Amino acid sequence: MKNKKLWGGRFSSSTDSVMETFSESISFDKRLYEYDIAGSIAHAQMLAKQGIIKDEEADKIIEGLRKIKRMIEEGEFEFRIEDEDIHMNIERKLIEIVGKVGGKLHTARSRNDQIALDIRLFLRDATIHIIDRLTDILKHFLSLAEKYIDVVMPGFTHLQHAQPVLFSHYILAYYEKFKRDRDRFRDTLKRIDVLPLGSGALAGTSFPIDRKYVAEQLGFSKISRNSMDAVSDRDFAIEFLSDVAICAMHASRFAEEMVIFSSQEFDFIELPDEFCTGSSIMPQKKNPDAMELIRGKTARTYGNLIQMLVLMKALPLTYNRDMQEDKESLFDSIDTIIGTLDVLSGVIPKIKPKIESLQKALDKGFITATDLADYLAKKGMPFREAHKVVGQIVAYAEKNNKELNEISIEELKSFSDLIENDVLDVLHYRKAVNSRTSYGGTAKDNVLNIIEEIKKELSIRQDGNTVKCPRCGYPVKVYKNPIPTTDIIIKVDDKIVLIKRKNPPYGWAIPGGFIDYGESAEQAAIREAKEETGLDVELESVLGVYSDPDRDPRQHTITTVFIAKAKGRPKAGDDAESLGLFDKDNLPETIAFDHKKILKDFFEKHNV
């Protein structure tokens, strides 16, 4: 019996059912469908552009791919184990829909460079989502620090009372850790953002392909320059998993302290009820299960990182089937870290320090002993001698069941003639906190200054400046709060004008941009239309005002959308790479921002 696989021409018998079950990856790589289809559409467009296939063949293939995407999203697509993976499942269905021409889609590519592309596209989006969640967590830490700026708590080394610190200073320590995590993910994006498609199986292709065009279509800033490296490389995935593991480690450390600090033995903080659970037998219990699960799930991210390292450690160049095992660990780590960050985003804003319990704790453990040693050193005593003297004072206090602030001046003077009445200022924990004025120290003025630095750091709205978008890294001009923008739907001969952006975030979009101060929204719409399309437009009406903090990853949060009409042929200008005329039945793929929603509203309200 002949092998019926799409690759089965040289085989005389079909694949054993045991082998099919053992080797399939569709059960998990089907979640890559969106990226596989996007890559295939860009590939088909390039093949037609280069004359490798005919335009009408590419149109037919692309139409079939879009139909498959709708079928998958609507739950009408049957994923088959015998088709092995997401690529073959989609390709077989494409051939069923459009006929033999569907087989031309695989011209000048291999599953080796195809899966490398899918993973990079998938990881690029996942990384951006993680960066967004980390930004939210940083904002929550900032708000918590600002809210409880006057609360003091014991600081610890070796889990022993060490020195008093502001609760805000403690919270902002985790801000710094998670900020480094965000920086790591942003940096890893540089290694993810490389187009591998066009590398073929390992040696490139003899077809006259245009890899630069495909990179532009898919929004890649770089193109791989060695085909053997491109199909065998999973460094970017290992780096991503390392970023996840480090981030999870920080989450686990924070979670551990929340477990400890919320226990009755410490009683420093109260966790929100909605992230705790009860006991099935002990009605008094409030268990910090969310924090414990974060600790536990961190182990999965470590295991996934090690699995990937071991998977790749001895593979010869180039692609080997072992590499099929790279995806489940990636998927699991992504799901785990996103779940972890979502829980933290829910917990952090609702953490409440228990001020009375903290004050009681500050009166224990000789927490100002270092300040007393510093006091003596400032009066001329060598620090090592001062350290010894204070140690003797602590031993005396322990023997007499006293805290440092309960020892009389006369008793203290018996240990050193340098001790005077002003020592009482040193022994109070709040004054000790505010004495730590070195940059990065816990003094209140220091922490307030850092809070202001962080506010600037988290905001891209710096009046009159050009700054890097915190999400996509593209330089954007920013204005005063709020950021007002305008979009304009231009009707030309019963179609609408959309621009294809040449800068990130890539995709098709409605023409528009910032409203400059000193001009009305109407004036801005006409100006932007002229700059981006070259058309003289006539405004007809306002579709609506769209305001949503998440509507645009570059935080252009509010836009007025106008409807206009024009005659003539538009010409690409400003940041438009190209222009197109579309109707509701022929919209392009990859529409940027929230413009899909805007266009849906437009088509529902107007018969175009």
XYZ file of C-alpha atoms in Angstrom, residues 34-315:
282
model
C -2.348 31.882 12.971
C 1.390 32.317 12.441
C 1.675 29.469 9.961
C -1.080 31.036 7.845
C 0.403 34.543 8.106
C 3.776 33.213 6.961
C 2.164 31.288 4.111
C 0.259 34.338 2.890
C 3.439 36.435 2.856
C 5.266 33.604 1.063
C 2.533 33.324 -1.576
C 2.558 37.079 -2.131
C 6.322 36.958 -2.627
C 6.132 34.025 -5.037
C 3.664 35.999 -7.176
C 5.697 39.211 -6.930
C 8.760 37.337 -8.209
C 6.842 35.637 -11.015
C 7.434 32.187 -9.524
C 3.685 31.611 -9.489
C 0.949 33.579 -11.254
C -0.922 36.397 -9.527
C -4.227 34.580 -9.901
C -2.669 31.456 -8.349
C -1.450 33.466 -5.385
C -4.882 35.070 -4.994
C -6.517 31.658 -4.988
C -4.020 30.301 -2.438
C -4.416 33.325 -0.163
C -8.197 33.147 -0.350
C -7.992 29.467 0.638
C -5.652 30.204 3.536
C -7.971 32.891 4.871
C -10.874 30.474 4.648
C -8.874 27.892 6.621
C -8.128 30.488 9.285
C -11.836 31.278 9.640
C -12.625 27.564 9.838
C -10.088 27.062 12.638
C -11.328 30.095 14.574
C -14.927 28.924 14.262
C -14.096 25.355 15.304
C -14.912 23.857 11.915
C -11.429 22.569 11.053
C -10.549 18.935 11.661
C -6.944 18.493 12.759
C -5.724 15.054 11.671
C -2.945 13.093 13.332
C -2.050 11.445 10.033
C -1.091 14.883 8.680
C 1.510 15.089 11.462
C 1.838 18.819 12.105
C 0.212 22.213 11.633
C 1.968 22.788 8.287
C 0.749 19.591 6.641
C -2.752 19.906 8.098
C -3.132 23.353 6.583
C -1.495 22.422 3.278
C -3.673 19.336 2.787
C -6.831 21.329 3.517
C -5.658 24.086 1.165
C -5.285 21.589 -1.679
C -8.768 20.234 -0.906
C -10.211 23.766 -1.113
C -8.348 25.273 -4.088
C -7.146 22.202 -5.937
C -3.671 21.311 -7.169
C -2.604 24.949 -7.254
C -2.450 24.724 -3.441
C 0.569 22.482 -3.870
C 2.490 25.427 -5.315
C 2.516 27.157 -1.930
C 5.400 24.985 -0.768
C 7.609 26.146 -3.639
C 10.962 27.512 -2.385
C 10.437 26.591 1.250
C 10.752 23.648 3.616
C 9.027 22.662 6.820
C 12.422 23.342 8.408
C 12.393 27.072 7.722
C 8.603 27.172 8.020
C 8.560 25.989 11.651
C 11.460 28.275 12.513
C 9.364 31.144 11.174
C 6.218 30.097 13.045
C 8.040 29.859 16.363
C 9.688 33.250 15.910
C 6.372 34.904 15.025
C 4.684 33.206 17.976
C 7.465 34.116 20.413
C 7.561 37.692 19.198
C 3.899 38.148 20.100
C 4.250 36.219 23.370
C 7.227 38.360 24.381
C 5.304 41.560 23.728
C 2.385 40.268 25.808
C 4.762 39.437 28.671
C 6.380 42.874 28.419
C 2.927 44.448 28.663
C 2.100 42.428 31.783
C 5.424 43.300 33.383
C 4.716 46.971 32.721
C 1.409 46.600 34.580
C 3.190 44.955 37.521
C 5.761 47.748 37.652
C 2.934 50.269 37.831
C 1.304 48.306 40.659
C 4.556 48.252 42.657
C 4.905 51.998 42.148
C 1.347 52.681 43.331
C 1.808 50.471 46.400
C 5.075 52.197 47.313
C 3.493 55.625 46.953
C 0.413 54.646 48.956
C 2.382 53.399 51.984
C 5.325 55.799 51.865
C 5.382 56.352 55.663
C 5.199 52.696 56.745
C 8.381 51.277 58.292
C 9.190 47.565 58.507
C 12.091 45.391 59.628
C 14.576 44.551 56.905
C 16.141 41.104 56.985
C 19.365 39.284 56.284
C 19.490 35.539 56.979
C 15.765 36.003 57.826
C 16.899 37.803 61.002
C 15.982 41.362 61.913
C 18.716 43.529 60.393
C 17.838 47.206 59.912
C 14.626 49.199 59.632
C 13.536 50.135 56.105
C 10.557 51.812 54.522
C 7.926 49.367 53.294
C 8.052 51.390 50.056
C 11.781 50.772 49.768
C 11.142 47.047 50.178
C 8.422 47.069 47.511
C 10.578 49.047 45.083
C 13.316 46.414 45.420
C 10.951 44.132 43.511
C 10.232 46.916 41.047
C 13.931 46.834 40.136
C 13.940 43.046 39.746
C 10.891 42.960 37.494
C 12.174 45.957 35.545
C 15.315 43.982 34.720
C 13.040 41.140 33.613
C 11.238 43.493 31.256
C 14.565 44.765 29.931
C 15.706 41.182 29.309
C 12.581 40.320 27.324
C 12.953 43.501 25.283
C 16.544 42.635 24.530
C 15.651 39.065 23.577
C 13.214 40.454 21.018
C 16.277 41.491 18.995
C 17.306 37.847 18.613
C 13.738 36.646 17.989
C 13.101 39.303 15.337
C 15.029 37.553 12.533
C 13.365 36.113 9.418
C 14.454 32.476 8.743
C 12.054 31.811 5.841
C 13.943 31.437 2.588
C 16.594 29.189 4.125
C 14.865 26.132 2.671
C 15.700 22.785 4.199
C 19.248 23.944 4.971
C 20.946 25.303 1.848
C 18.668 28.063 0.558
C 16.828 27.798 -2.757
C 17.514 28.193 -6.457
C 14.249 30.126 -6.951
C 14.623 33.927 -7.282
C 12.902 34.717 -3.967
C 12.791 38.143 -2.286
C 13.430 37.623 1.421
C 13.474 41.347 2.125
C 9.913 41.620 0.852
C 8.776 38.750 3.107
C 10.536 40.342 6.089
C 8.683 43.586 5.446
C 5.365 41.767 5.083
C 5.837 39.995 8.403
C 7.441 42.878 10.270
C 10.933 41.422 10.759
C 13.751 43.931 11.185
C 16.510 41.433 10.268
C 17.009 38.496 7.891
C 19.060 35.400 8.740
C 22.281 35.340 6.730
C 23.242 31.675 7.014
C 20.656 29.111 5.942
C 22.203 26.266 7.963
C 22.195 28.339 11.120
C 18.659 29.595 10.509
C 16.999 26.167 10.461
C 19.095 24.726 13.298
C 18.972 27.747 15.627
C 16.915 27.649 18.805
C 19.174 30.001 20.768
C 16.434 32.622 20.769
C 14.019 30.128 22.343
C 16.564 29.119 24.988
C 17.201 32.780 25.769
C 13.461 33.365 26.032
C 13.073 30.413 28.405
C 15.951 31.785 30.461
C 14.186 35.151 30.680
C 11.019 33.355 31.795
C 12.895 31.322 34.420
C 14.596 34.406 35.894
C 11.307 36.293 35.949
C 9.576 33.333 37.600
C 12.390 33.207 40.167
C 11.674 36.829 41.108
C 7.967 36.068 41.288
C 8.711 33.067 43.505
C 10.877 35.100 45.890
C 8.150 37.689 46.232
C 5.524 34.973 46.683
C 7.615 33.300 49.395
C 7.813 36.550 51.353
C 4.082 37.071 50.993
C 3.555 33.587 52.465
C 5.934 34.331 55.345
C 4.774 37.886 56.004
C 1.075 36.912 55.981
C 1.616 34.099 58.505
C 0.462 34.594 62.099
C 4.069 34.372 63.272
C 4.974 37.505 61.255
C 1.571 39.103 60.593
C 3.190 41.895 58.546
C 0.740 42.014 55.641
C -2.759 40.986 54.662
C -3.353 39.252 51.341
C -6.617 39.737 49.424
C -9.266 37.103 50.109
C -9.889 36.549 46.407
C -6.404 35.105 45.963
C -6.504 32.860 49.049
C -8.404 29.664 49.857
C -9.796 27.926 52.920
C -9.219 24.532 54.471
C -11.568 21.617 53.886
C -11.404 20.758 57.594
C -10.119 23.807 59.515
C -12.616 26.700 59.206
C -10.227 29.340 60.574
C -7.638 28.929 57.805
C -6.817 31.510 55.140
C -4.248 29.845 52.931
C -2.024 31.868 50.553
C -2.526 29.328 47.767
C -1.914 31.730 44.871
C 1.519 32.585 46.246
C 2.318 28.936 46.923
C 1.318 27.999 43.385
C 3.614 30.698 41.998
C 6.467 29.088 43.955
C 5.506 25.662 42.630
C 5.013 26.688 39.019
C 8.433 28.331 38.965
C 9.893 24.819 39.005
C 8.186 24.132 35.668
C 9.957 27.081 34.044
C 13.332 25.786 35.263
C 12.538 22.311 33.947
C 11.523 23.701 30.561
C 14.766 25.668 30.259
C 16.856 22.606 31.124
C 14.806 20.433 28.745
C 15.539 22.785 25.860
C 19.240 23.017 26.682
C 19.555 19.239 26.893
C 17.491 18.807 23.715
C 19.908 20.986 21.726
C 23.189 20.112 23.413
C 24.484 17.478 20.957
C 22.503 17.954 17.756
